Structure formats: C-alpha cells, structure tokens
PDB file of C-alpha atoms in Angstrom:
ATOM      1  CA  MET A 777      77.960  76.875  99.812  1.00 51.00           C
ATOM      2  CA  GLY A 778      77.162  80.411  98.670  1.00 55.00           C
ATOM      3  CA  LYS A 779      74.028  81.481  96.897  1.00 57.00           C
ATOM      4  CA  HIS A 780      73.762  79.509  93.634  1.00 60.00           C
ATOM      5  CA  GLY A 781      77.305  78.283  94.336  1.00 81.00           C
ATOM      6  CA  LYS A 782      78.822  81.491  92.931  1.00 92.00           C
ATOM      7  CA  HIS A 783      82.097  82.459  94.579  1.00 97.00           C
ATOM      8  CA  LEU A 784      84.485  85.393  94.095  1.00 98.00           C
ATOM      9  CA  VAL A 785      88.209  85.160  94.786  1.00 98.00           C
ATOM     10  CA  TRP A 786      89.517  88.675  95.317  1.00 98.00           C
ATOM     11  CA  ASP A 787      93.075  89.864  94.848  1.00 98.00           C
ATOM     12  CA  TRP A 788      94.359  92.338  97.440  1.00 98.00           C
ATOM     13  CA  ASN A 789      97.175  94.610  96.225  1.00 97.00           C
ATOM     14  CA  GLY A 790      96.024  96.928  93.463  1.00 97.00           C
ATOM     15  CA  THR A 791      92.500  95.506  93.595  1.00 98.00           C
ATOM     16  CA  LEU A 792      90.834  95.832  96.984  1.00 98.00           C
ATOM     17  CA  LEU A 793      93.723  97.892  98.377  1.00 98.00           C
ATOM     18  CA  ASP A 794      94.430 101.115  96.483  1.00 98.00           C
ATOM     19  CA  ASP A 795      98.193 100.899  96.856  1.00 98.00           C
ATOM     20  CA  ILE A 796      99.641 101.599  93.419  1.00 96.00           C
ATOM     21  CA  ASP A 797     101.365 104.792  94.609  1.00 96.00           C
ATOM     22  CA  ALA A 798     102.981 102.854  97.468  1.00 97.00           C
ATOM     23  CA  VAL A 799     104.127 100.194  94.999  1.00 96.00           C
ATOM     24  CA  ILE A 800     105.681 102.770  92.659  1.00 97.00           C
ATOM     25  CA  GLY A 801     107.424 104.524  95.537  1.00 97.00           C
ATOM     26  CA  ALA A 802     108.824 101.271  96.922  1.00 96.00           C
ATOM     27  CA  THR A 803     109.873 100.045  93.469  1.00 95.00           C
ATOM     28  CA  ASN A 804     111.770 103.257  92.777  1.00 96.00           C
ATOM     29  CA  ALA A 805     113.459 103.030  96.182  1.00 96.00           C
ATOM     30  CA  ALA A 806     114.617  99.525  95.239  1.00 93.00           C
ATOM     31  CA  PHE A 807     115.799 100.679  91.815  1.00 92.00           C
ATOM     32  CA  ALA A 808     117.781 103.523  93.366  1.00 94.00           C
ATOM     33  CA  GLU A 809     119.892 100.945  95.212  1.00 89.00           C
ATOM     34  CA  LEU A 810     121.224  99.763  91.843  1.00 88.00           C
ATOM     35  CA  GLY A 811     121.390 103.183  90.223  1.00 90.00           C
ATOM     36  CA  LEU A 812     118.416 102.535  87.955  1.00 89.00           C
ATOM     37  CA  GLU A 813     116.233 105.368  86.687  1.00 91.00           C
ATOM     38  CA  PRO A 814     112.913 105.848  88.505  1.00 95.00           C
ATOM     39  CA  LEU A 815     109.761 104.542  86.850  1.00 94.00           C
ATOM     40  CA  THR A 816     106.640 106.486  86.016  1.00 96.00           C
ATOM     41  CA  LEU A 817     103.265 104.925  86.742  1.00 95.00           C
ATOM     42  CA  GLU A 818     102.630 104.542  83.016  1.00 95.00           C
ATOM     43  CA  ARG A 819     105.894 102.707  82.359  1.00 94.00           C
ATOM     44  CA  TYR A 820     105.390 100.490  85.388  1.00 95.00           C
ATOM     45  CA  ARG A 821     101.933  99.464  84.217  1.00 95.00           C
ATOM     46  CA  GLU A 822     103.145  98.747  80.710  1.00 93.00           C
ATOM     47  CA  LEU A 823     106.053  96.534  81.772  1.00 92.00           C
ATOM     48  CA  TYR A 824     104.969  94.886  85.027  1.00 92.00           C
ATOM     49  CA  MET A 825     104.729  91.112  85.106  1.00 90.00           C
ATOM     50  CA  VAL A 826     104.907  88.137  87.473  1.00 88.00           C
ATOM     51  CA  PRO A 827     107.312  86.639  88.461  1.00 88.00           C
ATOM     52  CA  VAL A 828     108.842  89.947  89.537  1.00 89.00           C
ATOM     53  CA  PRO A 829     112.444  89.043  88.562  1.00 89.00           C
ATOM     54  CA  LYS A 830     111.210  88.888  84.950  1.00 91.00           C
ATOM     55  CA  PHE A 831     109.796  92.410  85.386  1.00 91.00           C
ATOM     56  CA  TYR A 832     113.222  93.556  86.546  1.00 89.00           C
ATOM     57  CA  GLU A 833     114.752  91.822  83.516  1.00 92.00           C
ATOM     58  CA  ARG A 834     112.572  93.934  81.230  1.00 91.00           C
ATOM     59  CA  LEU A 835     113.942  97.062  82.880  1.00 86.00           C
ATOM     60  CA  MET A 836     117.581  96.038  83.322  1.00 88.00           C
ATOM     61  CA  GLY A 837     118.042  94.064  80.117  1.00 90.00           C
ATOM     62  CA  ARG A 838     119.036  91.037  82.194  1.00 92.00           C
ATOM     63  CA  LEU A 839     117.844  89.097  85.196  1.00 92.00           C
ATOM     64  CA  PRO A 840     119.098  90.504  88.507  1.00 92.00           C
ATOM     65  CA  THR A 841     121.784  88.464  90.223  1.00 94.00           C
ATOM     66  CA  ASP A 842     120.852  86.666  93.422  1.00 93.00           C
ATOM     67  CA  ALA A 843     122.558  89.389  95.440  1.00 94.00           C
ATOM     68  CA  GLU A 844     120.764  92.154  93.515  1.00 93.00           C
ATOM     69  CA  TRP A 845     117.413  90.427  93.918  1.00 92.00           C
ATOM     70  CA  THR A 846     117.888  89.982  97.647  1.00 92.00           C
ATOM     71  CA  LEU A 847     118.846  93.642  98.007  1.00 94.00           C
ATOM     72  CA  MET A 848     116.007  95.001  95.842  1.00 93.00           C
ATOM     73  CA  ASP A 849     113.392  92.715  97.340  1.00 91.00           C
ATOM     74  CA  GLY A 850     114.359  93.718 100.865  1.00 94.00           C
ATOM     75  CA  VAL A 851     114.346  97.443 100.069  1.00 96.00           C
ATOM     76  CA  PHE A 852     111.046  97.160  98.225  1.00 95.00           C
ATOM     77  CA  HIS A 853     109.259  95.437 101.098  1.00 93.00           C
ATOM     78  CA  ARG A 854     110.658  97.786 103.729  1.00 95.00           C
ATOM     79  CA  HIS A 855     109.486 100.853 101.835  1.00 96.00           C
ATOM     80  CA  TYR A 856     106.222  99.271 100.706  1.00 96.00           C
ATOM     81  CA  TRP A 857     104.997  98.244 104.153  1.00 94.00           C
ATOM     82  CA  GLU A 858     105.799 101.680 105.537  1.00 95.00           C
ATOM     83  CA  ARG A 859     103.570 103.168 102.850  1.00 96.00           C
ATOM     84  CA  ALA A 860     100.867 100.475 102.904  1.00 94.00           C
ATOM     85  CA  GLU A 861      99.758 101.511 106.382  1.00 91.00           C
ATOM     86  CA  HIS A 862      98.504 104.757 104.854  1.00 95.00           C
ATOM     87  CA  CYS A 863      96.724 103.231 101.845  1.00 98.00           C
ATOM     88  CA  GLY A 864      92.951 103.056 101.746  1.00 98.00           C
ATOM     89  CA  LEU A 865      90.599 100.574 100.161  1.00 98.00           C
ATOM     90  CA  THR A 866      89.652 101.065  96.532  1.00 98.00           C
ATOM     91  CA  LEU A 867      86.552 103.189  96.023  1.00 95.00           C
ATOM     92  CA  GLY A 868      83.429 101.160  96.789  1.00 95.00           C
ATOM     93  CA  ALA A 869      85.314  98.041  97.903  1.00 98.00           C
ATOM     94  CA  ALA A 870      83.987  97.877 101.468  1.00 98.00           C
ATOM     95  CA  GLU A 871      80.395  98.408 100.331  1.00 98.00           C
ATOM     96  CA  LEU A 872      80.639  95.789  97.574  1.00 97.00           C
ATOM     97  CA  LEU A 873      82.050  93.190  99.935  1.00 98.00           C
ATOM     98  CA  ALA A 874      79.370  93.862 102.547  1.00 98.00           C
ATOM     99  CA  ALA A 875      76.531  93.794 100.022  1.00 97.00           C
ATOM    100  CA  ARG A 876      77.714  90.553  98.502  1.00 95.00           C
ATOM    101  CA  GLN A 877      77.988  88.886 101.894  1.00 95.00           C
ATOM    102  CA  ALA A 878      74.553  90.164 102.915  1.00 95.00           C
ATOM    103  CA  SER A 879      73.083  88.700  99.724  1.00 93.00           C
ATOM    104  CA  GLY A 880      74.321  85.219 100.639  1.00 92.00           C
ATOM    105  CA  PHE A 881      77.158  84.999  98.138  1.00 93.00           C
ATOM    106  CA  THR A 882      80.601  83.796  99.202  1.00 96.00           C
ATOM    107  CA  GLN A 883      84.005  85.321  98.625  1.00 98.00           C
ATOM    108  CA  SER A 884      87.602  84.820  99.648  1.00 98.00           C
ATOM    109  CA  LEU A 885      90.923  86.637  99.425  1.00 98.00           C
ATOM    110  CA  LEU A 886      94.101  85.334  97.784  1.00 98.00           C
ATOM    111  CA  SER A 887      97.240  87.441  97.610  1.00 98.00           C
ATOM    112  CA  LEU A 888     100.951  87.047  96.910  1.00 95.00           C
ATOM    113  CA  ALA A 889     101.648  89.420  99.806  1.00 94.00           C
ATOM    114  CA  PRO A 890     103.226  87.707 102.821  1.00 94.00           C
ATOM    115  CA  HIS A 891     100.454  86.064 104.838  1.00 96.00           C
ATOM    116  CA  ALA A 892     101.762  87.379 108.161  1.00 96.00           C
ATOM    117  CA  ASP A 893     101.547  90.958 106.877  1.00 94.00           C
ATOM    118  CA  LEU A 894      98.391  90.561 104.816  1.00 96.00           C
ATOM    119  CA  VAL A 895      95.925  89.333 107.431  1.00 97.00           C
ATOM    120  CA  PRO A 896      96.531  92.050 110.057  1.00 96.00           C
ATOM    121  CA  LEU A 897      96.219  94.752 107.388  1.00 96.00           C
ATOM    122  CA  VAL A 898      92.935  93.343 106.072  1.00 98.00           C
ATOM    123  CA  ARG A 899      91.632  93.202 109.628  1.00 98.00           C
ATOM    124  CA  ARG A 900      92.597  96.824 110.255  1.00 97.00           C
ATOM    125  CA  HIS A 901      90.440  97.791 107.285  1.00 98.00           C
ATOM    126  CA  GLY A 902      87.486  96.063 108.934  1.00 97.00           C
ATOM    127  CA  ILE A 903      86.671  93.656 106.116  1.00 98.00           C
ATOM    128  CA  ALA A 904      88.182  90.356 107.269  1.00 98.00           C
ATOM    129  CA  GLU A 905      84.777  88.957 108.209  1.00 98.00           C
ATOM    130  CA  ARG A 906      83.608  89.303 104.602  1.00 98.00           C
ATOM    131  CA  PHE A 907      85.791  86.393 103.486  1.00 98.00           C
ATOM    132  CA  LEU A 908      85.467  82.656 103.973  1.00 97.00           C
ATOM    133  CA  ARG A 909      89.234  82.465 103.827  1.00 97.00           C
ATOM    134  CA  MET A 910      92.259  84.747 103.471  1.00 98.00           C
ATOM    135  CA  ASP A 911      95.522  83.388 102.089  1.00 98.00           C
ATOM    136  CA  GLY A 912      98.808  85.197 101.518  1.00 97.00           C
ATOM    137  CA  ARG A 913     102.185  83.850 100.493  1.00 95.00           C
ATOM    138  CA  THR A 914     103.791  81.588 103.077  1.00 92.00           C
ATOM    139  CA  ASP A 915     107.059  80.873 101.245  1.00 88.00           C
ATOM    140  CA  THR A 916     109.861  82.895  99.674  1.00 82.00           C
ATOM    141  CA  SER A 917     109.290  81.827  96.073  1.00 82.00           C
ATOM    142  CA  THR A 918     108.766  84.330  93.256  1.00 82.00           C
ATOM    143  CA  ASP A 919     106.228  82.114  91.494  1.00 87.00           C
ATOM    144  CA  GLY A 920     102.902  83.493  90.324  1.00 92.00           C
ATOM    145  CA  LYS A 921      99.513  82.727  91.802  1.00 96.00           C
ATOM    146  CA  SER A 922      98.546  79.522  89.965  1.00 97.00           C
ATOM    147  CA  GLY A 923      99.827  77.027  92.522  1.00 96.00           C
ATOM    148  CA  HIS A 924      98.458  79.132  95.355  1.00 97.00           C
ATOM    149  CA  MET A 925      95.058  79.194  93.658  1.00 98.00           C
ATOM    150  CA  VAL A 926      94.957  75.387  93.565  1.00 97.00           C
ATOM    151  CA  ARG A 927      95.596  75.201  97.306  1.00 97.00           C
ATOM    152  CA  HIS A 928      93.224  78.071  98.063  1.00 98.00           C
ATOM    153  CA  LEU A 929      90.252  76.487  96.298  1.00 97.00           C
ATOM    154  CA  ALA A 930      91.041  73.059  97.744  1.00 96.00           C
ATOM    155  CA  ALA A 931      90.695  74.579 101.213  1.00 97.00           C
ATOM    156  CA  LEU A 932      87.278  76.068 100.357  1.00 95.00           C
ATOM    157  CA  GLU A 933      85.049  73.054 100.814  1.00 88.00           C
ATOM    158  CA  GLY A 934      82.159  72.892  98.354  1.00 89.00           C
ATOM    159  CA  VAL A 935      83.402  75.694  96.076  1.00 94.00           C
ATOM    160  CA  LEU A 936      83.477  74.462  92.468  1.00 95.00           C
ATOM    161  CA  PRO A 937      86.075  76.053  90.155  1.00 96.00           C
ATOM    162  CA  GLU A 938      83.561  76.456  87.329  1.00 96.00           C
ATOM    163  CA  ARG A 939      81.457  78.666  89.635  1.00 96.00           C
ATOM    164  CA  VAL A 940      84.415  80.835  90.653  1.00 98.00           C
ATOM    165  CA  VAL A 941      85.419  84.233  89.287  1.00 98.00           C
ATOM    166  CA  VAL A 942      88.792  85.748  90.193  1.00 98.00           C
ATOM    167  CA  ILE A 943      88.890  89.556  90.368  1.00 98.00           C
ATOM    168  CA  GLY A 944      92.389  91.021  90.176  1.00 98.00           C
ATOM    169  CA  ASP A 945      94.557  93.692  88.590  1.00 97.00           C
ATOM    170  CA  ALA A 946      97.257  91.537  86.979  1.00 96.00           C
ATOM    171  CA  ALA A 947      97.550  89.154  84.059  1.00 95.00           C
ATOM    172  CA  ASP A 948      98.774  86.582  86.572  1.00 96.00           C
ATOM    173  CA  ASP A 949      95.329  86.610  88.237  1.00 97.00           C
ATOM    174  CA  ALA A 950      93.753  85.497  84.963  1.00 98.00           C
ATOM    175  CA  LEU A 951      96.422  82.835  84.458  1.00 97.00           C
ATOM    176  CA  ALA A 952      95.751  81.477  87.939  1.00 98.00           C
ATOM    177  CA  ALA A 953      92.020  81.397  87.262  1.00 98.00           C
ATOM    178  CA  ALA A 954      92.497  79.523  83.996  1.00 98.00           C
ATOM    179  CA  HIS A 955      94.838  77.095  85.745  1.00 98.00           C
ATOM    180  CA  VAL A 956      92.010  75.853  87.964  1.00 98.00           C
ATOM    181  CA  GLY A 957      89.175  76.180  85.437  1.00 98.00           C
ATOM    182  CA  ALA A 958      87.743  79.421  86.868  1.00 98.00           C
ATOM    183  CA  LYS A 959      86.819  82.705  85.160  1.00 98.00           C
ATOM    184  CA  ALA A 960      88.521  86.069  85.670  1.00 98.00           C
ATOM    185  CA  VAL A 961      87.793  89.784  85.480  1.00 98.00           C
ATOM    186  CA  LEU A 962      90.706  92.234  85.465  1.00 98.00           C
ATOM    187  CA  TYR A 963      90.623  95.736  86.964  1.00 98.00           C
ATOM    188  CA  THR A 964      92.625  98.641  85.506  1.00 97.00           C
ATOM    189  CA  GLY A 965      93.351 100.476  88.762  1.00 97.00           C
ATOM    190  CA  GLY A 966      96.411  98.462  89.747  1.00 96.00           C
ATOM    191  CA  SER A 967      99.584  97.100  88.208  1.00 94.00           C
ATOM    192  CA  HIS A 968      98.786  96.895  84.481  1.00 95.00           C
ATOM    193  CA  SER A 969      97.710  99.265  81.734  1.00 94.00           C
ATOM    194  CA  ARG A 970      94.366  98.595  80.083  1.00 96.00           C
ATOM    195  CA  ALA A 971      96.150  97.667  76.845  1.00 95.00           C
ATOM    196  CA  SER A 972      98.292  95.013  78.533  1.00 94.00           C
ATOM    197  CA  LEU A 973      95.265  93.593  80.384  1.00 96.00           C
ATOM    198  CA  GLU A 974      93.202  93.413  77.211  1.00 97.00           C
ATOM    199  CA  ARG A 975      95.874  91.220  75.634  1.00 96.00           C
ATOM    200  CA  VAL A 976      95.053  88.530  78.214  1.00 96.00           C
ATOM    201  CA  GLY A 977      91.650  87.831  76.658  1.00 97.00           C
ATOM    202  CA  VAL A 978      89.333  88.157  79.674  1.00 98.00           C
ATOM    203  CA  PRO A 979      86.918  90.993  80.562  1.00 98.00           C
ATOM    204  CA  VAL A 980      88.655  94.232  81.615  1.00 98.00           C
ATOM    205  CA  VAL A 981      86.877  96.851  83.735  1.00 98.00           C
ATOM    206  CA  ASP A 982      87.612 100.262  85.238  1.00 98.00           C
ATOM    207  CA  SER A 983      85.822  99.876  88.591  1.00 98.00           C
ATOM    208  CA  LEU A 984      85.185  97.176  91.157  1.00 98.00           C
ATOM    209  CA  THR A 985      81.448  97.746  90.819  1.00 97.00           C
ATOM    210  CA  GLU A 986      81.716  96.840  87.158  1.00 98.00           C
ATOM    211  CA  ALA A 987      83.954  93.899  88.027  1.00 98.00           C
ATOM    212  CA  VAL A 988      81.314  92.364  90.284  1.00 97.00           C
ATOM    213  CA  ALA A 989      78.572  92.963  87.721  1.00 97.00           C
ATOM    214  CA  VAL A 990      80.599  91.266  84.982  1.00 98.00           C
ATOM    215  CA  ALA A 991      81.521  88.406  87.311  1.00 97.00           C
ATOM    216  CA  GLU A 992      77.841  87.743  87.952  1.00 94.00           C
ATOM    217  CA  GLU A 993      77.276  87.366  84.219  1.00 95.00           C
ATOM    218  CA  LEU A 994      80.206  84.972  83.801  1.00 96.00           C
ATOM    219  CA  VAL A 995      78.895  82.313  86.196  1.00 92.00           C
TER     220      VAL A 995
END
C-alpha cells in the first residue's frame, strides 16, 4: 500500500506522452482515405470523444460503416505508431513520476492503447519501473475506459477506489474514475479543449505538476 493509501492512475496518450501532433497527423491520414477534410488541432479538441466511432460520426454526420471503420482504424494506427516513436514525454512527467515513487506513493498506468504496443514504448522512455502495473487494451472493442478501470483496480491489491485519483486528458478518464468511485483531474495538453473538459465537472489543469498537486488535495 502506498503512503497514506493514495494512488494515482495515469493515462498515457496525451497525458504522460506528448503525442497530440502524432494523433492529428494519423487522424488526418485516416480521413484522407475517405476524402474527408483534414482537421485542425482546435477542431479535433472540440469534437473528440470516446468511443472513437462516435467522434467520426460528429465529423461525418453519420457513423462510419464497418468497412470504413476497419479502413480508418487500420490507417490511423499505422501512421500513429510510426509517429509515436518520435514523441517525447510531456514536460516534467519523468521527474514527477520519479519524485512520487521516491516519496513512497504508488501509481499505475492505464491506457486504451494496445497493450502489446504500449508496454515496450513506456519501457523505452525509462519510466516503466515507476508503476505498480501497466495495462493497455487487450481486445478490439471501441468501448471507453470504465470497464478497463474496474479490472485495473481489481488487480492492484490493497488500492481503495476512494483513495485513487485518475489523471488523464479526456472526458472518458473522468467517466472511468466516477465509474469506480475514484476522483479525476483532467489535463488540457491532449485530446480535449479546456472548455470541453470543464463541462465534465472535475478539476482541469494546464500542467502535470498542477495535476499532481490537485490530486493530492482531492484524497
């Protein structure tokens, strides 16, 4: 059990990994396959949502067909993982993770990125040892993070949901936290605009340093 039982569950994409440019590039590559107009960062952040097919519905005016989804999803991931290799950690992330571990607090990583791709990338950034557990997606569903959060916390023996704060960049992170009775702090450097994050009703911050400070106050 971590110090005072406080535990952070970190999101990866758009939170610890500064990959928003890679996401935009890969998304626009996928859109080009269907002749859709490219997105700006601002429009992406205003419209993005999980599950991703609903995000595409906002842009297309309809849900993509199964064939369109398969095509776009495949193109997105091919272009994204090519770009992700060149993405760095968010400013201050490595230092925050190390300091928290050194202070006796616990933390883990939960992402909707494919588990087989996630873990090697985290290891290459030299921060894998900061986490009690790292979990990525192990199925092909487009569901959000709520069900994954249940399984993630169940695997963390002795971690109580009421002493957990989820730090992420998407409204879905806050929904997953609420689903298990945890708190959440949302960071503006990833997939959503500040305005769309503020509509969720949890604290919204502009840096990971602030996110950790707010999380400490919440539990």
